[in-house]
Short mmCIF file of C-alpha atoms in Angstrom, two decimals:
data_model
loop_
_atom_site.label_atom_id
_atom_site.label_comp_id
_atom_site.label_asym_id
_atom_site.label_seq_id
_atom_site.Cartn_x
_atom_site.Cartn_y
_atom_site.Cartn_z
CA MET A 1 16.49 -91.50 161.38
CA THR A 2 14.38 -90.28 164.26
CA LEU A 3 11.48 -92.41 165.43
CA HIS A 4 9.18 -91.29 168.21
CA SER A 5 7.75 -93.30 171.08
CA LYS A 6 4.65 -91.11 171.35
CA SER A 7 2.01 -91.49 168.68
CA TRP A 8 -1.38 -90.04 167.92
CA THR A 9 -4.04 -90.62 165.31
CA LEU A 10 -4.90 -87.86 162.86
CA LYS A 11 -8.56 -87.63 162.00
CA PRO A 12 -8.75 -85.26 159.01
CA GLY A 13 -10.78 -82.15 159.75
CA ALA A 14 -10.81 -82.78 163.51
CA MET A 15 -7.50 -81.44 164.79
CA THR A 16 -7.57 -79.26 167.91
CA LEU A 17 -5.30 -76.41 168.95
CA ALA A 18 -3.98 -78.72 171.65
CA ASP A 19 -2.95 -81.20 168.92
CA LEU A 20 -1.24 -78.49 166.92
CA ARG A 21 0.46 -77.07 170.01
CA ALA A 22 1.83 -80.50 170.89
CA VAL A 23 3.18 -81.10 167.37
CA TRP A 24 4.80 -77.66 167.43
CA ALA A 25 6.45 -78.37 170.77
CA ALA A 26 7.85 -81.85 170.05
CA PRO A 27 7.81 -84.63 167.43
CA ALA A 28 5.34 -87.49 167.76
CA ARG A 29 4.62 -90.50 165.57
CA LEU A 30 1.65 -89.85 163.28
CA ILE A 31 -1.00 -92.42 162.32
CA LEU A 32 -3.73 -91.56 159.83
CA ALA A 33 -7.21 -92.72 160.81
CA ALA A 34 -8.20 -95.77 158.74
CA GLU A 35 -11.50 -94.23 157.66
CA ALA A 36 -9.59 -91.59 155.69
CA TYR A 37 -8.30 -94.02 153.07
CA PRO A 38 -11.54 -94.81 151.20
CA VAL A 39 -12.27 -91.13 150.55
CA ILE A 40 -8.68 -90.51 149.43
CA GLU A 41 -8.93 -93.45 147.01
CA ALA A 42 -12.29 -92.27 145.66
CA SER A 43 -10.90 -88.81 145.00
CA ALA A 44 -7.86 -90.21 143.18
CA ALA A 45 -10.10 -92.46 141.10
CA ALA A 46 -12.18 -89.45 140.09
CA VAL A 47 -9.07 -87.74 138.72
CA GLN A 48 -8.13 -90.83 136.74
CA ALA A 49 -11.65 -90.96 135.30
CA ILE A 50 -11.36 -87.36 134.17
CA VAL A 51 -8.03 -88.12 132.50
CA ALA A 52 -9.49 -91.19 130.80
CA LYS A 53 -12.48 -89.22 129.55
CA GLY A 54 -10.21 -86.65 127.95
CA ASP A 55 -12.06 -83.48 128.95
CA ALA A 56 -9.87 -80.48 129.73
CA ALA A 57 -9.68 -79.90 133.51
CA TYR A 58 -7.53 -77.22 135.13
CA GLY A 59 -4.45 -78.56 136.90
CA ILE A 60 -5.10 -82.10 135.71
CA ASN A 61 -4.38 -81.90 131.99
CA THR A 62 -3.82 -78.18 131.45
CA GLY A 63 -1.11 -75.68 132.22
CA PHE A 64 -1.24 -73.47 135.30
CA GLY A 65 -2.17 -69.87 136.01
CA LEU A 66 -2.28 -67.86 132.79
CA LEU A 67 -1.35 -71.08 130.93
CA ALA A 68 -4.59 -72.78 131.96
CA LYS A 69 -5.82 -72.82 128.36
CA THR A 70 -2.85 -74.93 127.25
CA ARG A 71 -3.94 -78.58 126.91
CA ILE A 72 -1.32 -81.14 127.97
CA PRO A 73 -1.16 -84.58 126.27
CA ASP A 74 -1.75 -87.58 128.56
CA GLU A 75 1.76 -88.91 128.04
CA LYS A 76 3.20 -85.70 129.48
CA LEU A 77 1.04 -85.44 132.61
CA GLU A 78 3.68 -86.90 134.93
CA GLN A 79 6.29 -84.58 133.44
CA LEU A 80 3.86 -81.67 133.89
CA GLN A 81 3.55 -82.34 137.61
CA ARG A 82 7.29 -82.81 138.14
CA ASN A 83 8.10 -79.67 136.15
CA LEU A 84 5.57 -77.77 138.25
CA ILE A 85 7.45 -78.66 141.45
CA LEU A 86 10.91 -77.95 140.05
CA SER A 87 9.95 -74.61 138.49
CA HIS A 88 8.10 -73.45 141.60
CA SER A 89 10.92 -74.28 144.03
CA VAL A 90 12.25 -70.73 144.04
CA GLY A 91 12.29 -69.91 147.77
CA THR A 92 15.04 -67.93 149.41
CA GLY A 93 16.20 -66.95 152.87
CA GLU A 94 16.78 -68.94 156.04
CA LEU A 95 15.19 -72.35 156.37
CA LEU A 96 12.01 -72.67 158.39
CA SER A 97 12.46 -74.32 161.77
CA ASP A 98 11.61 -77.98 162.32
CA ALA A 99 8.70 -76.93 164.57
CA VAL A 100 7.13 -74.92 161.73
CA VAL A 101 7.86 -77.62 159.13
CA ARG A 102 6.16 -80.24 161.32
CA LEU A 103 3.04 -78.09 161.37
CA ILE A 104 3.19 -77.58 157.60
CA MET A 105 3.48 -81.30 156.91
CA LEU A 106 0.79 -82.22 159.42
CA MET A 107 -1.70 -79.74 157.97
CA LYS A 108 -0.91 -80.73 154.37
CA ILE A 109 -1.41 -84.41 155.26
CA GLY A 110 -4.68 -83.57 156.98
CA SER A 111 -5.91 -81.48 154.06
CA LEU A 112 -5.09 -84.06 151.38
CA ALA A 113 -6.59 -86.83 153.51
CA ARG A 114 -10.02 -85.21 153.51
CA GLY A 115 -10.50 -86.56 150.00
CA PHE A 116 -11.14 -83.45 147.93
CA SER A 117 -7.69 -83.11 146.33
CA GLY A 118 -7.43 -86.09 143.98
CA VAL A 119 -4.14 -87.52 145.24
CA ARG A 120 -3.39 -91.22 145.70
CA PRO A 121 -2.95 -92.70 149.19
CA LEU A 122 0.71 -93.20 148.21
CA ILE A 123 1.29 -89.44 148.39
CA VAL A 124 -0.25 -89.10 151.85
CA ASP A 125 1.57 -92.19 153.14
CA THR A 126 4.92 -90.94 151.83
CA LEU A 127 4.48 -87.60 153.60
CA ILE A 128 3.60 -89.48 156.80
CA ALA A 129 6.67 -91.68 156.39
CA LEU A 130 8.94 -88.64 156.10
CA TYR A 131 7.26 -87.03 159.08
CA ASN A 132 7.65 -90.12 161.26
CA ALA A 133 11.26 -90.61 160.22
CA GLY A 134 12.09 -87.06 161.30
CA ILE A 135 12.97 -86.07 157.73
CA MET A 136 12.14 -82.38 157.55
CA PRO A 137 12.11 -80.83 154.05
CA ALA A 138 14.44 -77.83 153.75
CA ILE A 139 11.98 -74.99 153.16
CA PRO A 140 13.28 -71.43 152.63
CA ALA A 141 11.26 -68.86 154.58
CA LYS A 142 10.76 -66.30 151.80
CA GLY A 143 9.04 -66.42 148.44
CA SER A 144 5.27 -66.62 148.96
CA VAL A 145 2.63 -63.90 148.72
CA GLY A 146 -0.01 -66.02 150.44
CA ALA A 147 -2.32 -66.56 147.45
CA SER A 148 -2.60 -69.21 144.78
CA GLY A 149 -1.25 -71.15 147.73
CA ASP A 150 2.15 -70.97 149.37
CA LEU A 151 3.52 -72.20 146.07
CA ALA A 152 7.27 -71.79 146.50
CA PRO A 153 7.66 -73.09 150.07
CA LEU A 154 5.25 -75.99 149.50
CA SER A 155 7.20 -76.88 146.34
CA HIS A 156 10.33 -77.15 148.46
CA MET A 157 8.38 -79.43 150.80
CA THR A 158 7.33 -81.57 147.83
CA LEU A 159 10.89 -81.87 146.52
CA ALA A 160 11.64 -84.12 149.48
CA ILE A 161 9.16 -86.83 148.48
CA LEU A 162 10.54 -86.68 144.93
CA GLY A 163 14.03 -87.33 146.30
CA VAL A 164 15.33 -83.95 145.15
CA GLY A 165 17.19 -81.23 147.05
CA ASP A 166 18.02 -81.16 150.74
CA VAL A 167 16.27 -82.16 153.93
CA ARG A 168 17.11 -81.76 157.60
CA VAL A 169 17.50 -84.76 159.91
CA ASN A 170 18.22 -84.23 163.61
CA GLY A 171 19.05 -80.63 162.80
CA GLU A 172 21.62 -81.50 160.12
CA LEU A 173 21.27 -80.90 156.38
CA MET A 174 21.36 -84.01 154.22
CA ALA A 175 20.68 -84.75 150.55
CA ALA A 176 17.10 -85.94 150.13
CA PRO A 177 18.01 -89.14 148.20
CA GLN A 178 20.38 -90.19 150.99
CA ALA A 179 17.87 -89.47 153.76
CA LEU A 180 15.06 -91.34 151.99
CA ALA A 181 17.33 -94.31 151.28
CA GLN A 182 18.42 -94.54 154.92
CA ALA A 183 14.77 -94.49 156.02
CA GLY A 184 13.71 -97.03 153.39
CA ILE A 185 11.35 -94.57 151.71
CA ALA A 186 10.97 -94.72 147.92
CA PRO A 187 10.72 -91.39 146.06
CA VAL A 188 7.37 -90.90 144.33
CA VAL A 189 6.48 -90.14 140.73
CA LEU A 190 3.62 -87.65 140.73
CA ALA A 191 0.44 -88.49 138.84
CA ALA A 192 -2.08 -86.06 137.36
CA LYS A 193 -3.18 -83.28 139.74
CA GLU A 194 -0.87 -84.40 142.57
CA GLY A 195 1.82 -81.76 142.24
CA LEU A 196 -0.75 -78.98 142.16
CA ALA A 197 -2.58 -80.42 145.17
CA LEU A 198 0.66 -80.53 147.13
CA ILE A 199 1.72 -76.93 146.47
CA ASN A 200 -1.66 -75.21 146.47
CA GLY A 201 -2.81 -74.32 149.96
CA THR A 202 -2.24 -72.06 152.95
CA GLN A 203 -0.32 -74.50 155.15
CA VAL A 204 2.92 -72.49 155.28
CA SER A 205 1.20 -69.20 156.08
CA ASN A 206 -0.93 -70.95 158.68
CA ALA A 207 2.01 -72.78 160.26
CA LEU A 208 3.93 -69.52 160.62
CA ALA A 209 0.89 -67.84 162.16
CA LEU A 210 0.34 -70.79 164.54
CA HIS A 211 3.98 -70.56 165.56
CA GLY A 212 3.37 -66.89 166.33
CA LEU A 213 0.23 -67.76 168.29
CA PHE A 214 1.97 -70.34 170.45
CA MET A 215 4.87 -67.97 171.09
CA ALA A 216 2.39 -65.22 171.98
CA GLU A 217 0.68 -67.52 174.48
CA ARG A 218 3.96 -68.00 176.32
CA LEU A 219 4.68 -64.28 176.21
CA LEU A 220 1.24 -63.47 177.60
CA GLU A 221 1.66 -65.88 180.51
CA ALA A 222 5.20 -64.65 181.27
CA ALA A 223 4.28 -60.96 181.05
CA MET A 224 1.37 -61.43 183.43
CA VAL A 225 3.77 -63.02 185.91
CA THR A 226 6.40 -60.29 185.51
CA GLY A 227 3.70 -57.61 185.62
CA ALA A 228 2.46 -58.98 188.94
CA LEU A 229 6.05 -59.13 190.20
CA SER A 230 6.59 -55.51 189.14
CA LEU A 231 3.42 -54.51 190.98
CA ASP A 232 4.86 -55.84 194.24
CA ALA A 233 8.35 -54.48 193.52
CA ALA A 234 6.84 -50.99 193.12
CA LYS A 235 4.53 -51.52 196.12
CA GLY A 236 1.52 -51.04 193.88
CA SER A 237 -2.09 -51.71 194.78
CA ASP A 238 -4.09 -54.80 193.94
CA ALA A 239 -7.38 -52.87 194.28
CA PRO A 240 -7.62 -52.31 190.49
CA PHE A 241 -7.92 -56.09 190.11
CA ASP A 242 -11.18 -56.17 192.09
CA ALA A 243 -13.61 -58.43 190.22
CA ARG A 244 -16.42 -55.86 190.47
CA VAL A 245 -14.42 -53.30 188.45
CA HIS A 246 -14.14 -55.68 185.51
CA ALA A 247 -17.60 -57.19 185.74
CA VAL A 248 -19.27 -53.84 185.10
CA ARG A 249 -17.32 -53.43 181.89
CA GLY A 250 -17.96 -56.97 180.73
CA GLN A 251 -14.98 -57.61 178.46
CA PRO A 252 -14.30 -61.37 178.84
CA GLY A 253 -10.52 -61.25 178.43
CA GLN A 254 -10.24 -58.41 180.92
CA ILE A 255 -12.35 -60.27 183.48
CA LEU A 256 -10.21 -63.38 183.09
CA ALA A 257 -6.94 -61.44 183.25
CA ALA A 258 -7.99 -59.66 186.44
CA GLN A 259 -8.80 -63.02 188.01
CA MET A 260 -5.31 -64.28 187.16
CA TYR A 261 -3.64 -61.19 188.58
CA ARG A 262 -5.58 -61.57 191.82
CA GLN A 263 -4.33 -65.13 192.12
CA LEU A 264 -0.75 -64.21 191.23
CA VAL A 265 -0.42 -61.56 193.95
CA ALA A 266 -2.55 -63.25 196.63
CA HIS A 267 -0.99 -63.47 200.13
CA SER A 268 1.90 -61.13 199.43
CA ALA A 269 3.55 -59.84 202.60
CA ILE A 270 4.89 -56.88 200.61
CA ARG A 271 1.33 -55.88 199.71
CA ALA A 272 0.18 -56.34 203.30
CA SER A 273 2.95 -54.02 204.50
CA HIS A 274 1.47 -50.95 202.77
CA LEU A 275 -2.26 -51.54 202.96
CA GLU A 276 -2.48 -48.68 205.44
CA GLY A 277 -0.66 -45.35 205.46
CA ASP A 278 0.24 -45.40 201.76
CA GLU A 279 -0.01 -41.81 200.49
CA ARG A 280 -0.32 -42.82 196.83
CA VAL A 281 -3.87 -42.69 195.50
CA GLN A 282 -3.44 -44.42 192.13
CA ASP A 283 -0.71 -46.37 190.36
CA PRO A 284 0.53 -45.53 186.85
CA TYR A 285 -1.40 -47.19 184.04
CA SER A 286 1.32 -49.79 183.33
CA LEU A 287 0.50 -51.30 186.74
CA ARG A 288 -3.14 -50.36 187.18
CA CYS A 289 -4.46 -51.14 183.68
CA GLN A 290 -2.81 -54.51 183.22
CA PRO A 291 -6.12 -56.44 183.11
CA GLN A 292 -7.50 -54.05 180.51
CA VAL A 293 -4.48 -54.30 178.20
CA MET A 294 -3.52 -57.93 178.72
CA GLY A 295 -7.17 -58.95 178.67
CA ALA A 296 -7.56 -57.33 175.25
CA CYS A 297 -4.44 -59.19 174.08
CA LEU A 298 -5.92 -62.40 175.46
CA ASP A 299 -9.08 -61.84 173.42
CA LEU A 300 -7.04 -61.22 170.27
CA LEU A 301 -5.16 -64.49 170.79
CA GLY A 302 -8.43 -66.33 171.23
CA ASN A 303 -9.92 -64.86 168.06
CA ALA A 304 -6.78 -65.60 166.04
CA GLY A 305 -6.63 -69.13 167.40
CA ARG A 306 -10.17 -69.87 166.26
CA THR A 307 -9.42 -68.67 162.72
CA LEU A 308 -6.13 -70.57 162.49
CA LEU A 309 -7.68 -73.78 163.80
CA ILE A 310 -10.40 -73.65 161.13
CA GLU A 311 -7.67 -73.12 158.53
CA ALA A 312 -5.57 -75.98 159.92
CA ASN A 313 -8.45 -78.38 159.26
CA ALA A 314 -9.41 -76.84 155.92
CA VAL A 315 -9.02 -77.97 152.32
CA THR A 316 -7.29 -75.07 150.61
CA ASP A 317 -5.89 -76.37 147.32
CA ASN A 318 -7.44 -75.92 143.87
CA PRO A 319 -9.23 -77.28 141.96
CA LEU A 320 -11.31 -79.52 144.25
CA ILE A 321 -12.97 -82.86 143.55
CA PHE A 322 -16.57 -83.30 144.73
CA GLN A 323 -18.32 -86.65 144.55
CA ASP A 324 -21.84 -85.14 144.49
CA GLY A 325 -21.84 -83.76 140.95
CA PRO A 326 -24.62 -84.14 138.33
CA ASN A 327 -25.94 -87.70 137.96
CA GLY A 328 -23.82 -88.80 140.90
CA GLN A 329 -20.63 -88.20 138.96
CA ALA A 330 -17.51 -86.61 140.43
CA GLU A 331 -17.17 -82.94 139.58
CA ILE A 332 -14.05 -80.80 139.54
CA VAL A 333 -14.60 -77.23 140.72
CA SER A 334 -12.09 -74.41 140.49
CA GLY A 335 -12.23 -71.90 143.33
CA GLY A 336 -9.95 -69.78 145.49
CA ASN A 337 -9.52 -71.40 148.91
CA PHE A 338 -5.79 -70.90 148.53
CA HIS A 339 -6.23 -67.16 149.22
CA ALA A 340 -4.92 -66.75 152.77
CA GLU A 341 -6.71 -63.54 153.75
CA PRO A 342 -8.16 -65.05 156.97
CA VAL A 343 -4.67 -66.11 158.00
CA ALA A 344 -3.21 -62.71 157.15
CA PHE A 345 -5.79 -60.93 159.29
CA ALA A 346 -5.22 -63.36 162.18
CA ALA A 347 -1.45 -62.89 161.95
CA ASP A 348 -1.81 -59.12 161.88
CA THR A 349 -3.88 -59.16 165.06
CA LEU A 350 -1.30 -61.43 166.70
CA ALA A 351 1.33 -58.86 165.79
CA LEU A 352 -0.68 -56.20 167.62
CA ALA A 353 -0.91 -58.38 170.72
CA ILE A 354 2.77 -59.29 170.74
CA ALA A 355 3.76 -55.64 170.31
CA GLU A 356 1.46 -54.48 173.13
CA ILE A 357 2.64 -57.17 175.55
CA GLY A 358 6.17 -55.87 175.05
CA ALA A 359 5.15 -52.20 175.08
CA LEU A 360 3.45 -52.49 178.46
CA ALA A 361 6.37 -54.44 179.94
CA GLU A 362 8.81 -51.78 178.72
CA ARG A 363 6.79 -49.11 180.56
CA ARG A 364 6.98 -51.10 183.78
CA ILE A 365 10.76 -51.40 183.44
CA ALA A 366 10.93 -47.62 183.03
CA LEU A 367 8.81 -47.22 186.15
CA LEU A 368 10.97 -49.54 188.25
CA ILE A 369 14.27 -47.81 187.43
CA ASP A 370 12.79 -44.36 188.19
CA ALA A 371 13.23 -43.85 191.94
CA THR A 372 10.63 -41.07 192.01
CA LEU A 373 7.94 -43.51 190.83
CA SER A 374 9.04 -46.85 192.30
CA GLY A 375 10.59 -45.80 195.60
CA LEU A 376 13.46 -48.16 194.77
CA PRO A 377 17.15 -47.21 194.39
CA PRO A 378 17.85 -45.35 191.13
CA PHE A 379 18.36 -47.83 188.28
CA LEU A 380 17.84 -50.67 190.77
CA VAL A 381 21.40 -50.79 192.02
CA ARG A 382 23.25 -49.82 195.16
CA ASP A 383 25.74 -46.98 194.86
CA PRO A 384 24.22 -45.50 191.67
CA GLY A 385 26.66 -43.30 189.81
CA VAL A 386 29.54 -45.69 190.23
CA ASN A 387 27.08 -48.31 188.96
CA SER A 388 24.72 -47.79 186.02
CA GLY A 389 22.57 -50.75 187.00
CA PHE A 390 19.55 -51.31 184.75
CA MET A 391 19.92 -48.00 182.86
CA ILE A 392 20.96 -49.45 179.51
CA ALA A 393 19.01 -52.68 179.88
CA HIS A 394 15.97 -50.42 179.73
CA VAL A 395 17.36 -48.80 176.58
CA THR A 396 17.52 -52.25 174.98
CA ALA A 397 13.89 -52.87 175.96
CA ALA A 398 12.89 -49.50 174.49
CA ALA A 399 14.72 -50.24 171.24
CA LEU A 400 12.96 -53.59 170.83
CA ALA A 401 9.55 -52.16 171.73
CA SER A 402 10.04 -49.49 169.07
CA GLU A 403 11.12 -52.08 166.49
CA ASN A 404 7.98 -54.08 167.19
CA LYS A 405 5.87 -51.01 166.44
CA SER A 406 7.22 -51.00 162.88
CA LEU A 407 6.87 -54.77 162.51
CA ALA A 408 3.26 -54.58 163.71
CA HIS A 409 2.22 -52.65 160.59
CA PRO A 410 -0.43 -54.84 158.95
CA ALA A 411 0.85 -57.01 156.13
CA SER A 412 -2.65 -57.81 154.90
CA VAL A 413 -3.24 -54.32 153.49
CA ASP A 414 -0.52 -54.87 150.89
CA SER A 415 -0.94 -56.65 147.57
CA LEU A 416 1.18 -56.98 144.44
CA PRO A 417 -0.36 -58.71 141.40
CA THR A 418 1.47 -61.81 140.15
CA SER A 419 1.25 -64.33 137.28
CA ALA A 420 0.67 -61.70 134.60
CA ASN A 421 -2.26 -60.23 136.55
CA GLN A 422 -4.12 -63.55 136.74
CA GLU A 423 -3.45 -63.47 140.49
CA ASP A 424 -4.29 -59.80 140.88
CA HIS A 425 -4.92 -59.63 144.64
CA VAL A 426 -2.84 -61.50 147.20
CA SER A 427 -2.88 -61.70 151.00
CA MET A 428 0.80 -61.43 152.02
CA ALA A 429 -0.14 -63.89 154.78
CA THR A 430 3.21 -65.67 154.66
CA PHE A 431 5.12 -62.56 155.66
CA ALA A 432 2.34 -61.65 158.10
CA GLY A 433 3.03 -64.91 159.88
CA ARG A 434 6.79 -65.00 159.42
CA ARG A 435 7.48 -61.64 161.08
CA LEU A 436 5.78 -62.82 164.28
CA ASP A 437 8.85 -64.83 165.25
CA ASP A 438 11.09 -61.74 165.24
CA MET A 439 8.49 -59.82 167.20
CA ALA A 440 8.09 -62.61 169.74
CA HIS A 441 11.84 -62.78 170.35
CA ASN A 442 11.92 -59.01 170.81
CA THR A 443 9.11 -59.17 173.35
CA ALA A 444 10.72 -62.14 175.11
CA VAL A 445 13.81 -59.99 175.73
CA ILE A 446 11.68 -57.12 177.05
CA VAL A 447 9.76 -59.40 179.40
CA GLY A 448 13.02 -61.04 180.43
CA ILE A 449 14.49 -57.66 181.37
CA GLU A 450 11.34 -56.89 183.34
CA LEU A 451 11.75 -60.20 185.17
CA LEU A 452 15.29 -59.20 186.17
CA ALA A 453 14.21 -55.69 187.19
CA ALA A 454 11.17 -56.80 189.17
CA ALA A 455 13.13 -59.53 190.97
CA GLN A 456 15.75 -56.93 191.85
CA GLY A 457 13.01 -54.74 193.31
CA ILE A 458 11.66 -57.64 195.37
CA ASP A 459 15.14 -58.21 196.80
CA PHE A 460 15.26 -54.61 198.01
CA HIS A 461 12.14 -55.29 200.10
CA ARG A 462 13.64 -58.21 202.03
CA PRO A 463 12.91 -59.72 204.49
CA LEU A 464 9.34 -59.19 203.25
CA LYS A 465 8.17 -61.77 200.75
CA THR A 466 5.94 -61.51 197.73
CA SER A 467 3.16 -64.01 197.02
CA PRO A 468 3.86 -67.78 197.01
CA HIS A 469 3.49 -67.94 193.18
CA LEU A 470 5.86 -65.05 192.64
CA GLU A 471 8.36 -66.21 195.26
CA HIS A 472 8.75 -69.43 193.30
CA VAL A 473 9.41 -67.50 190.10
CA HIS A 474 11.94 -65.35 191.97
CA GLN A 475 13.71 -68.46 193.24
CA GLN A 476 13.78 -69.97 189.73
CA LEU A 477 15.47 -66.84 188.42
CA ARG A 478 17.98 -66.65 191.23
CA GLN A 479 19.12 -70.20 190.46
CA LYS A 480 20.28 -68.85 187.10
CA VAL A 481 20.98 -65.16 187.75
CA PRO A 482 22.30 -63.74 191.04
CA PHE A 483 21.27 -60.44 192.61
CA PHE A 484 22.71 -57.45 190.72
CA ASP A 485 24.88 -56.03 193.50
CA ALA A 486 27.22 -54.08 191.18
CA ASP A 487 27.77 -53.57 187.46
CA ARG A 488 28.79 -56.72 185.62
CA PHE A 489 28.58 -58.23 182.14
CA PHE A 490 24.79 -58.02 181.84
CA ALA A 491 23.98 -59.63 178.48
CA PRO A 492 24.18 -63.26 179.75
CA ASP A 493 21.67 -62.42 182.50
CA ILE A 494 19.25 -61.02 179.93
CA GLU A 495 19.66 -64.07 177.70
CA ALA A 496 18.99 -66.42 180.63
CA ALA A 497 15.83 -64.52 181.52
CA LYS A 498 14.71 -64.46 177.88
CA GLN A 499 15.06 -68.23 177.65
CA MET A 500 12.97 -68.65 180.79
CA VAL A 501 10.24 -66.65 179.06
CA LEU A 502 10.46 -68.60 175.78
CA ARG A 503 10.44 -71.98 177.53
CA GLY A 504 7.38 -71.11 179.58
CA GLU A 505 9.23 -71.50 182.88
CA LEU A 506 7.58 -68.52 184.57
CA SER A 507 4.21 -70.27 184.55
CA SER A 508 5.42 -73.86 184.78
CA THR A 509 4.38 -74.38 188.39
CA CYS A 510 1.02 -72.62 188.15
CA LYS A 511 -0.34 -74.04 184.88
CA SER A 512 -3.76 -74.50 186.43
CA LEU A 513 -3.92 -70.75 186.97
CA PHE A 514 -3.46 -70.14 183.24
CA ALA A 515 -5.60 -73.09 182.08
CA PRO A 516 -8.58 -70.83 181.29
CA LEU A 517 -6.48 -69.26 178.52
CA TYR A 518 -6.84 -72.50 176.58
CA ALA A 519 -10.44 -73.38 177.40
#
């Protein structure tokens, strides 16, 4: 089993995006704040009181969905909860990554620990034990419509604490009973309400959207670096980044983006070489309007991040237990917090940003390979004709940019009624979040190709150097990919550049420059 030297304390309802980003990036040992336990215990006691009283309460002693009017005898309540999990474990498709599953488990633990869900501390502690042991439930990616909770994928998560099905440990599939036994974790028997509390909620949709957000952050940083590199490769002007231009418009993301571009290209000898005598009056939009486009993307990421952080700390199962009912008694209230419309909208806006980051980068690649626009050798290679150079690498970028246009179609505008029309409007948030990974990988390839093309352009300007920031990026690339002096097997170069983008290597030495993105 995997234990982690780093640990942090979860205070339910108080997670930050930095916390979530860290959990997404790497495992860490989780400790639940001690003050959470009394409210969890009080909520569980309230459920037991309702059972003892005998009044019908949805999800506690009734059926589910359209079967809510079916009263379940007390002696069958444990069976009811187990059957709920087994019958709802109907997911399909590839398994969600460990990074996404960590986020799902963390947010479910945090939600249950706020004390409105009626589960025993045992349930929360067992989830924490799995998390800390590196036992990741095997959760298929498909099968949720993002309303009434992410029922199918969260059921697959819950199977693990029952000791049913498969889990993943250190990247390898293992039977859940074996993994739990090796970690010394006893499977649980669910009590009243617990199964429903575990599978109701937006944690899967939100985890997928957060994954998309964190990928988009890396893409934004990388594309700003490659865009600045392309500017110098094409001997473009830094005048459009003048702070006064952006101040009079007032868009905050644009102002911040322009500031970053000014810092990225500062002290470039290539820029200094054509400050005077340059006959060009204005650069094409893909160079000149970078602050306007990337700034708008930055604002979208910020807006989405705020929504997803609220959701990460939220209680989204149903029904909920409130301790402030009539006469000071606990009250169970049925609502609809499981409807993931806020997440769907956030994911759809992230899709727009990811698509536009790639679309703008593709246009800069097209500019660089066109000698009439860039002033560089055709297709960025010596002896063009014999060599095709970057001709077809640009075609790949164009294909992926076009694919992203289709994937960016909003998922939130779709709805198919389920559960015999009881659940008659759904959010499709799970797909809205899930498709962001494909889009991010597409854009990472596009930005990676731009990195290769822009670095090639910089090499054609030697012995002149670009800015200190960009020279370092150029050197990083050249340690992995040599100058393209003649046609060669190109796919490995593109993959190496893509991985630099995905790992955040293009901004690794100038993190302070990008720090305002996360303020």
